[in-house]
Amino acid sequence: MLRLAVLLLLAAAPASAEIVSGSSFLSPEMRRQQEDETRNPGFFWVEQGQELFSRRPEAGGEACIGCHAAPQRSLRGAAATYPKLVSERLMNLEGRIEQCRVERQKQPAFGYESPELLALTAYIASLSRGLPMDVAIDGPARPFYEAGRAFFERRQGQLNLSCRHCHDGLVGQKLRGDTISRGASTGYPAYRLEWNSVGSLHRRLRACSLGVRATQFEAGGPEYLALELYLAGRARGLPVETPAMRR
Ligand code: HEC
Ligand code: HEC
């Protein structure tokens, strides 16, 4: 905590507006590992997702691929546009997949952070690798984006810190062995060594909330969805990198 207090004294006015990917803060070796499909464990999850996408549910119902033929083409770019409003509801990719699971496959929801949902999300996001993040933040999405921004800028928790304090003000500083990045969402679901697994963006957000002793919101709930839209809006134009690797 003392260390954080010292860091905060260093927190200058928000740094330049340019948002860079969290991958820019990885060690060169880890960055090479991330780019190497045979060495990045996230790709194992992508393969699992691809397999699940083609498989009919045991209890019956259509396989995803039954309705989404040639996903390499038909779903390429889709992930880059989430979160987005679907029938007036803000949905991220996980939510959209669950919607198809329940309404079109007629199966029980996988559940947030379940291995199945993580694998499918990682697979579909990986189909957008290299394409620029392209969420809509105007029109009906605007109020959600603004709610996300307000969350990002609000001081919270026992440490009374906003997301912005760290991810705009302390970028490049070390904190508990990590280098603080701009908090870009471009690599999620990401394989994190500390988790020994792939995890969702909302899992990462819960870790940041806990880090400042603030309320941890439910993964998939409205607070983190709005925050996800704001983060995606900040990262607009950066390439999708799922599955990223993180410490
Ligand atoms: C006390 C400083 C601190 C605060 C406050 C904080 N974070 Fe973080 N955050 C970190 C650290 C450290 C990491 C891990 C290193 C990194 O990727 O930046 C991290 C990681 C992240 C990442 C993953 C970035 C990537 O490329 O993998 C996102 C997204 C993020 N934070 C968003 C937020 C949001 C949104 C909030 C506010 C709810 C927040 N953080 C509050 C320190 C903080
Ligand atoms: C019975 C047909 C059907 C099945 C089965 C199905 N989907 Fe869908 N899916 C659709 C239709 C139709 C849409 C788009 C229509 C809409 O707006 O609801 C859609 C939309 C989507 C989208 C949003 C695409 C975009 O461009 O934004 C994703 C992602 C998706 N489905 C993933 C899946 C996954 C993963 C599965 C398997 C768990 C699945 N779907 C199963 C019919 C299906």
CSV table of C-alpha atoms and ligand atoms in Angstrom, one decimal:
chain,number,residue,atom,x,y,z
A,1,MET,CA,0.0,0.0,0.0
A,2,LEU,CA,2.8,2.3,0.8
A,3,ARG,CA,4.2,1.7,-2.6
A,4,LEU,CA,0.9,2.7,-4.2
A,5,ALA,CA,0.8,5.8,-2.1
A,6,VAL,CA,4.2,6.8,-3.4
A,7,LEU,CA,3.1,6.0,-7.0
A,8,LEU,CA,0.2,8.2,-6.6
A,9,LEU,CA,2.4,11.2,-5.9
A,10,LEU,CA,3.9,10.5,-9.3
A,11,ALA,CA,0.5,10.5,-11.0
A,12,ALA,CA,0.6,13.4,-13.3
A,13,ALA,CA,-2.1,14.8,-15.4
A,14,PRO,CA,-3.6,12.2,-17.8
A,15,ALA,CA,-1.0,11.1,-20.3
A,16,SER,CA,-1.4,11.7,-24.0
A,17,ALA,CA,-4.6,10.6,-25.6
A,18,GLU,CA,-3.0,7.8,-27.5
A,19,ILE,CA,-4.2,4.3,-26.3
A,20,VAL,CA,-1.8,1.4,-26.9
A,21,SER,CA,-2.4,-2.3,-26.4
A,22,GLY,CA,-1.4,-4.0,-23.2
A,23,SER,CA,0.8,-6.2,-25.4
A,24,SER,CA,3.2,-3.2,-25.7
A,25,PHE,CA,4.1,-3.6,-22.1
A,26,LEU,CA,5.0,-7.3,-22.3
A,27,SER,CA,8.5,-8.5,-22.1
A,28,PRO,CA,9.9,-9.3,-25.6
A,29,GLU,CA,10.0,-13.0,-24.8
A,30,MET,CA,6.3,-13.0,-23.7
A,31,ARG,CA,5.3,-11.1,-26.7
A,32,ARG,CA,7.0,-13.6,-29.0
A,33,GLN,CA,5.2,-16.4,-27.1
A,34,GLN,CA,1.9,-14.5,-27.6
A,35,GLU,CA,2.3,-14.3,-31.3
A,36,ASP,CA,3.3,-18.0,-31.7
A,37,GLU,CA,0.2,-20.1,-32.0
A,38,THR,CA,2.1,-23.2,-30.9
A,39,ARG,CA,3.4,-21.6,-27.7
A,40,ASN,CA,0.5,-19.3,-26.7
A,41,PRO,CA,-1.8,-21.5,-24.5
A,42,GLY,CA,-4.8,-19.3,-25.4
A,43,PHE,CA,-4.8,-21.0,-28.8
A,44,PHE,CA,-5.7,-24.3,-27.1
A,45,TRP,CA,-8.9,-22.6,-25.9
A,46,VAL,CA,-9.5,-21.2,-29.4
A,47,GLU,CA,-9.3,-24.8,-30.8
A,48,GLN,CA,-11.7,-26.0,-28.1
A,49,GLY,CA,-14.1,-23.2,-29.1
A,50,GLN,CA,-13.9,-24.2,-32.7
A,51,GLU,CA,-14.6,-27.8,-31.9
A,52,LEU,CA,-17.6,-26.8,-29.7
A,53,PHE,CA,-18.9,-24.5,-32.5
A,54,SER,CA,-19.1,-27.5,-34.9
A,55,ARG,CA,-20.6,-30.0,-32.4
A,56,ARG,CA,-24.3,-30.6,-31.9
A,57,PRO,CA,-25.4,-30.2,-28.3
A,58,GLU,CA,-25.7,-33.7,-26.7
A,59,ALA,CA,-29.3,-32.9,-25.7
A,60,GLY,CA,-30.2,-32.2,-29.3
A,61,GLY,CA,-30.5,-28.9,-31.2
A,62,GLU,CA,-28.6,-27.3,-34.0
A,63,ALA,CA,-24.8,-26.9,-33.9
A,64,CYS,CA,-23.6,-23.3,-34.0
A,65,ILE,CA,-22.1,-24.0,-37.4
A,66,GLY,CA,-25.5,-25.2,-38.7
A,67,CYS,CA,-26.7,-21.6,-38.7
A,68,HIS,CA,-23.3,-19.9,-39.0
A,69,ALA,CA,-21.7,-21.6,-42.0
A,70,ALA,CA,-18.1,-20.6,-43.0
A,71,PRO,CA,-17.5,-18.7,-39.7
A,72,GLN,CA,-14.0,-17.7,-40.9
A,73,ARG,CA,-15.8,-15.5,-43.3
A,74,SER,CA,-19.3,-15.0,-41.9
A,75,LEU,CA,-18.2,-14.1,-38.4
A,76,ARG,CA,-14.9,-12.4,-39.2
A,77,GLY,CA,-15.1,-8.9,-37.8
A,78,ALA,CA,-18.2,-9.5,-35.7
A,79,ALA,CA,-16.3,-9.5,-32.4
A,80,ALA,CA,-14.7,-6.1,-33.2
A,81,THR,CA,-18.2,-4.5,-33.0
A,82,TYR,CA,-19.0,-5.6,-29.5
A,83,PRO,CA,-20.4,-4.5,-27.0
A,84,LYS,CA,-23.3,-3.2,-29.0
A,85,LEU,CA,-27.0,-2.6,-28.6
A,86,VAL,CA,-29.1,-5.6,-29.7
A,87,SER,CA,-32.9,-4.8,-29.4
A,88,GLU,CA,-32.1,-1.9,-27.1
A,89,ARG,CA,-30.0,-4.2,-24.8
A,90,LEU,CA,-26.2,-3.6,-24.4
A,91,MET,CA,-24.6,-7.0,-25.1
A,92,ASN,CA,-21.0,-8.1,-25.3
A,93,LEU,CA,-19.8,-11.1,-27.3
A,94,GLU,CA,-20.4,-13.4,-24.3
A,95,GLY,CA,-24.0,-12.2,-24.0
A,96,ARG,CA,-24.6,-12.7,-27.7
A,97,ILE,CA,-23.3,-16.2,-27.7
A,98,GLU,CA,-25.4,-17.0,-24.6
A,99,GLN,CA,-28.5,-15.6,-26.4
A,100,CYS,CA,-28.0,-18.0,-29.3
A,101,ARG,CA,-27.3,-20.8,-26.9
A,102,VAL,CA,-30.6,-20.3,-25.1
A,103,GLU,CA,-32.9,-18.9,-27.8
A,104,ARG,CA,-31.7,-20.7,-30.9
A,105,GLN,CA,-30.0,-23.8,-29.6
A,106,LYS,CA,-32.7,-24.2,-26.9
A,107,GLN,CA,-30.1,-25.2,-24.4
A,108,PRO,CA,-29.4,-24.0,-20.8
A,109,ALA,CA,-27.0,-21.0,-20.7
A,110,PHE,CA,-23.3,-22.0,-20.4
A,111,GLY,CA,-22.8,-19.4,-17.6
A,112,TYR,CA,-20.3,-16.5,-17.4
A,113,GLU,CA,-16.7,-17.7,-17.1
A,114,SER,CA,-17.6,-21.3,-17.8
A,115,PRO,CA,-14.9,-23.1,-19.9
A,116,GLU,CA,-17.4,-23.5,-22.8
A,117,LEU,CA,-18.4,-19.8,-23.0
A,118,LEU,CA,-14.7,-18.8,-22.7
A,119,ALA,CA,-13.7,-21.1,-25.4
A,120,LEU,CA,-16.4,-20.0,-27.8
A,121,THR,CA,-15.8,-16.4,-27.1
A,122,ALA,CA,-12.1,-16.8,-27.6
A,123,TYR,CA,-12.7,-18.6,-30.9
A,124,ILE,CA,-15.1,-16.0,-32.3
A,125,ALA,CA,-12.9,-13.1,-31.1
A,126,SER,CA,-9.9,-14.8,-32.7
A,127,LEU,CA,-11.7,-14.7,-36.1
A,128,SER,CA,-11.3,-10.9,-35.8
A,129,ARG,CA,-7.6,-11.0,-35.0
A,130,GLY,CA,-5.8,-8.1,-36.7
A,131,LEU,CA,-9.0,-6.2,-37.5
A,132,PRO,CA,-9.5,-2.8,-35.9
A,133,MET,CA,-11.8,-2.4,-32.9
A,134,ASP,CA,-14.9,-0.9,-34.3
A,135,VAL,CA,-17.6,-0.3,-31.7
A,136,ALA,CA,-20.4,2.2,-32.1
A,137,ILE,CA,-20.4,4.8,-29.4
A,138,ASP,CA,-22.9,7.3,-30.8
A,139,GLY,CA,-26.6,7.2,-31.2
A,140,PRO,CA,-28.4,4.8,-28.9
A,141,ALA,CA,-25.1,3.5,-27.6
A,142,ARG,CA,-24.1,7.0,-26.3
A,143,PRO,CA,-25.7,6.8,-22.9
A,144,PHE,CA,-24.1,3.5,-22.2
A,145,TYR,CA,-20.7,4.8,-23.3
A,146,GLU,CA,-21.1,7.9,-21.0
A,147,ALA,CA,-22.1,5.6,-18.1
A,148,GLY,CA,-18.9,3.6,-18.7
A,149,ARG,CA,-16.8,6.8,-18.9
A,150,ALA,CA,-18.4,8.0,-15.6
A,151,PHE,CA,-17.5,4.7,-14.0
A,152,PHE,CA,-13.9,5.0,-15.3
A,153,GLU,CA,-13.4,8.4,-13.9
A,154,ARG,CA,-15.1,7.9,-10.5
A,155,ARG,CA,-13.0,7.5,-7.4
A,156,GLN,CA,-13.8,4.3,-5.6
A,157,GLY,CA,-12.9,1.9,-2.9
A,158,GLN,CA,-10.9,2.2,0.2
A,159,LEU,CA,-8.0,3.5,-1.8
A,160,ASN,CA,-10.2,6.1,-3.4
A,161,LEU,CA,-8.8,5.6,-6.9
A,162,SER,CA,-10.4,5.8,-10.2
A,163,CYS,CA,-9.6,3.5,-13.1
A,164,ARG,CA,-8.2,6.6,-14.8
A,165,HIS,CA,-5.7,7.3,-12.0
A,166,CYS,CA,-3.9,4.1,-12.9
A,167,HIS,CA,-4.6,3.6,-16.6
A,168,ASP,CA,-4.1,7.2,-17.7
A,169,GLY,CA,-2.0,8.7,-14.9
A,170,LEU,CA,0.4,5.9,-13.9
A,171,VAL,CA,1.0,4.2,-17.3
A,172,GLY,CA,4.4,2.5,-17.4
A,173,GLN,CA,4.8,2.4,-13.6
A,174,LYS,CA,5.3,-0.9,-11.9
A,175,LEU,CA,2.7,-2.2,-9.5
A,176,ARG,CA,3.2,-5.6,-7.8
A,177,GLY,CA,5.3,-6.8,-10.6
A,178,ASP,CA,3.0,-5.6,-13.4
A,179,THR,CA,3.5,-2.6,-15.7
A,180,ILE,CA,0.4,-0.5,-15.7
A,181,SER,CA,-1.0,-0.3,-19.2
A,182,ARG,CA,-3.7,1.8,-20.8
A,183,GLY,CA,-6.4,-0.7,-19.8
A,184,ALA,CA,-7.2,-1.7,-23.4
A,185,SER,CA,-9.7,-4.5,-23.9
A,186,THR,CA,-8.3,-5.8,-27.2
A,187,GLY,CA,-6.9,-9.1,-26.1
A,188,TYR,CA,-9.8,-10.7,-24.2
A,189,PRO,CA,-10.6,-13.4,-23.4
A,190,ALA,CA,-6.9,-13.5,-22.6
A,191,TYR,CA,-4.6,-16.2,-21.2
A,192,ARG,CA,-3.2,-15.0,-17.9
A,193,LEU,CA,-0.3,-16.9,-16.2
A,194,GLU,CA,-1.6,-15.9,-12.8
A,195,TRP,CA,-5.0,-17.6,-13.7
A,196,ASN,CA,-3.3,-20.5,-15.4
A,197,SER,CA,-6.2,-20.2,-17.7
A,198,VAL,CA,-8.1,-18.0,-20.2
A,199,GLY,CA,-10.3,-15.5,-18.5
A,200,SER,CA,-12.8,-12.9,-19.5
A,201,LEU,CA,-12.4,-9.1,-19.5
A,202,HIS,CA,-14.9,-8.9,-16.7
A,203,ARG,CA,-12.8,-11.2,-14.6
A,204,ARG,CA,-9.9,-8.8,-15.1
A,205,LEU,CA,-12.1,-5.9,-14.2
A,206,ARG,CA,-13.2,-7.7,-11.0
A,207,ALA,CA,-9.5,-8.0,-10.1
A,208,CYS,CA,-8.9,-4.3,-10.7
A,209,SER,CA,-12.0,-3.4,-8.5
A,210,LEU,CA,-10.6,-5.7,-5.8
A,211,GLY,CA,-7.2,-4.1,-6.1
A,212,VAL,CA,-8.6,-0.8,-4.9
A,213,ARG,CA,-10.9,-2.5,-2.4
A,214,ALA,CA,-14.0,-1.3,-4.3
A,215,THR,CA,-17.2,-3.1,-5.0
A,216,GLN,CA,-16.7,-6.1,-7.4
A,217,PHE,CA,-19.7,-6.1,-9.8
A,218,GLU,CA,-21.1,-9.2,-11.2
A,219,ALA,CA,-19.4,-10.4,-14.4
A,220,GLY,CA,-21.8,-9.8,-17.3
A,221,GLY,CA,-23.8,-7.2,-15.3
A,222,PRO,CA,-24.7,-3.7,-16.5
A,223,GLU,CA,-21.8,-1.9,-14.7
A,224,TYR,CA,-19.0,-3.8,-16.4
A,225,LEU,CA,-20.9,-3.9,-19.7
A,226,ALA,CA,-21.0,-0.1,-19.8
A,227,LEU,CA,-17.3,0.0,-18.8
A,228,GLU,CA,-16.5,-2.6,-21.5
A,229,LEU,CA,-18.1,-0.3,-24.1
A,230,TYR,CA,-16.1,2.7,-22.9
A,231,LEU,CA,-12.8,0.7,-22.9
A,232,ALA,CA,-13.6,-0.6,-26.4
A,233,GLY,CA,-14.4,3.0,-27.5
A,234,ARG,CA,-11.1,4.2,-26.2
A,235,ALA,CA,-9.4,1.4,-28.0
A,236,ARG,CA,-11.2,2.0,-31.3
A,237,GLY,CA,-8.8,1.4,-34.3
A,238,LEU,CA,-6.4,-0.9,-32.3
A,239,PRO,CA,-6.2,-4.5,-33.7
A,240,VAL,CA,-8.1,-7.3,-31.9
A,241,GLU,CA,-5.5,-9.6,-30.4
A,242,THR,CA,-7.5,-12.4,-28.8
A,243,PRO,CA,-6.1,-14.6,-27.3
A,244,ALA,CA,-3.6,-12.2,-25.7
A,245,MET,CA,-1.1,-13.4,-23.1
A,246,ARG,CA,-0.8,-11.6,-19.8
A,247,ARG,CA,1.2,-12.1,-16.6
B,1,HEC,C1,-4.2,0.8,-8.6
B,1,HEC,C2,-4.1,0.8,-10.0
B,1,HEC,C3,-5.3,0.3,-10.8
B,1,HEC,C4,-6.6,0.7,-10.8
B,1,HEC,C5,-7.2,1.8,-10.0
B,1,HEC,C6,-7.2,0.0,-11.8
B,1,HEC,N1,-6.4,-0.9,-12.4
B,1,HEC,FE1,-6.8,-2.0,-14.1
B,1,HEC,N2,-4.9,-2.8,-14.0
B,1,HEC,C7,-4.0,-2.5,-13.1
B,1,HEC,C8,-2.8,-3.3,-13.3
B,1,HEC,C9,-1.5,-3.3,-12.4
B,1,HEC,C10,-3.1,-4.2,-14.4
B,1,HEC,C11,-2.2,-5.3,-15.0
B,1,HEC,C12,-1.2,-4.6,-15.9
B,1,HEC,C13,-1.9,-4.0,-17.1
B,1,HEC,O1,-2.3,-4.7,-18.0
B,1,HEC,O2,-2.2,-2.8,-17.0
B,1,HEC,C14,-4.4,-3.8,-14.8
B,1,HEC,C15,-5.1,-4.4,-15.9
B,1,HEC,C16,-6.2,-3.9,-16.5
B,1,HEC,C17,-6.8,-4.3,-17.7
B,1,HEC,C18,-6.2,-5.3,-18.7
B,1,HEC,C19,-5.3,-4.7,-19.7
B,1,HEC,C20,-4.7,-5.7,-20.6
B,1,HEC,O3,-4.1,-5.3,-21.7
B,1,HEC,O4,-4.7,-6.9,-20.3
B,1,HEC,C21,-7.9,-3.6,-17.9
B,1,HEC,C22,-8.8,-3.7,-19.1
B,1,HEC,C23,-8.1,-2.7,-16.8
B,1,HEC,N3,-7.1,-2.9,-15.9
B,1,HEC,C24,-9.2,-1.9,-16.5
B,1,HEC,C25,-9.4,-1.2,-15.3
B,1,HEC,C26,-10.6,-0.5,-15.0
B,1,HEC,C27,-11.8,-0.4,-16.0
B,1,HEC,C28,-10.5,0.0,-13.8
B,1,HEC,C29,-11.5,0.7,-12.9
B,1,HEC,C30,-12.6,-0.1,-12.5
B,1,HEC,C31,-9.1,-0.3,-13.3
B,1,HEC,N4,-8.5,-1.1,-14.3
B,1,HEC,C32,-8.6,0.1,-12.2
B,1,HEC,C33,-4.0,-1.5,-12.1
B,1,HEC,C34,-5.2,-0.7,-11.8
B,2,HEC,C1,-30.8,-21.9,-35.2
B,2,HEC,C2,-29.8,-21.0,-35.7
B,2,HEC,C3,-28.7,-20.5,-34.8
B,2,HEC,C4,-27.9,-21.3,-34.0
B,2,HEC,C5,-28.0,-22.7,-33.7
B,2,HEC,C6,-26.9,-20.3,-33.5
B,2,HEC,N1,-27.1,-19.1,-33.9
B,2,HEC,FE1,-26.0,-17.5,-33.6
B,2,HEC,N2,-27.2,-16.3,-34.6
B,2,HEC,C7,-28.3,-16.8,-35.4
B,2,HEC,C8,-28.9,-15.6,-36.0
B,2,HEC,C9,-30.2,-15.7,-36.9
B,2,HEC,C10,-28.2,-14.5,-35.6
B,2,HEC,C11,-28.4,-13.0,-35.9
B,2,HEC,C12,-29.8,-12.6,-35.9
B,2,HEC,C13,-30.1,-11.7,-34.7
B,2,HEC,O1,-29.9,-10.5,-34.8
B,2,HEC,O2,-30.6,-12.3,-33.7
B,2,HEC,C14,-27.1,-14.9,-34.7
B,2,HEC,C15,-26.1,-14.1,-34.2
B,2,HEC,C16,-25.0,-14.6,-33.6
B,2,HEC,C17,-23.8,-13.8,-33.3
B,2,HEC,C18,-23.7,-12.3,-33.6
B,2,HEC,C19,-23.1,-12.1,-34.9
B,2,HEC,C20,-22.8,-10.7,-35.3
B,2,HEC,O3,-22.5,-10.5,-36.5
B,2,HEC,O4,-22.9,-9.8,-34.5
B,2,HEC,C21,-22.9,-14.6,-32.7
B,2,HEC,C22,-21.5,-14.2,-32.2
B,2,HEC,C23,-23.5,-15.9,-32.7
B,2,HEC,N3,-24.7,-15.9,-33.3
B,2,HEC,C24,-22.8,-17.0,-32.2
B,2,HEC,C25,-23.5,-18.3,-32.1
B,2,HEC,C26,-22.9,-19.4,-31.3
B,2,HEC,C27,-21.5,-19.4,-30.6
B,2,HEC,C28,-23.8,-20.4,-31.4
B,2,HEC,C29,-23.7,-21.8,-30.8
B,2,HEC,C30,-23.6,-21.8,-29.3
B,2,HEC,C31,-24.9,-20.0,-32.2
B,2,HEC,N4,-24.7,-18.7,-32.6
B,2,HEC,C32,-26.0,-20.7,-32.6
B,2,HEC,C33,-28.7,-18.1,-35.5
B,2,HEC,C34,-28.2,-19.1,-34.8
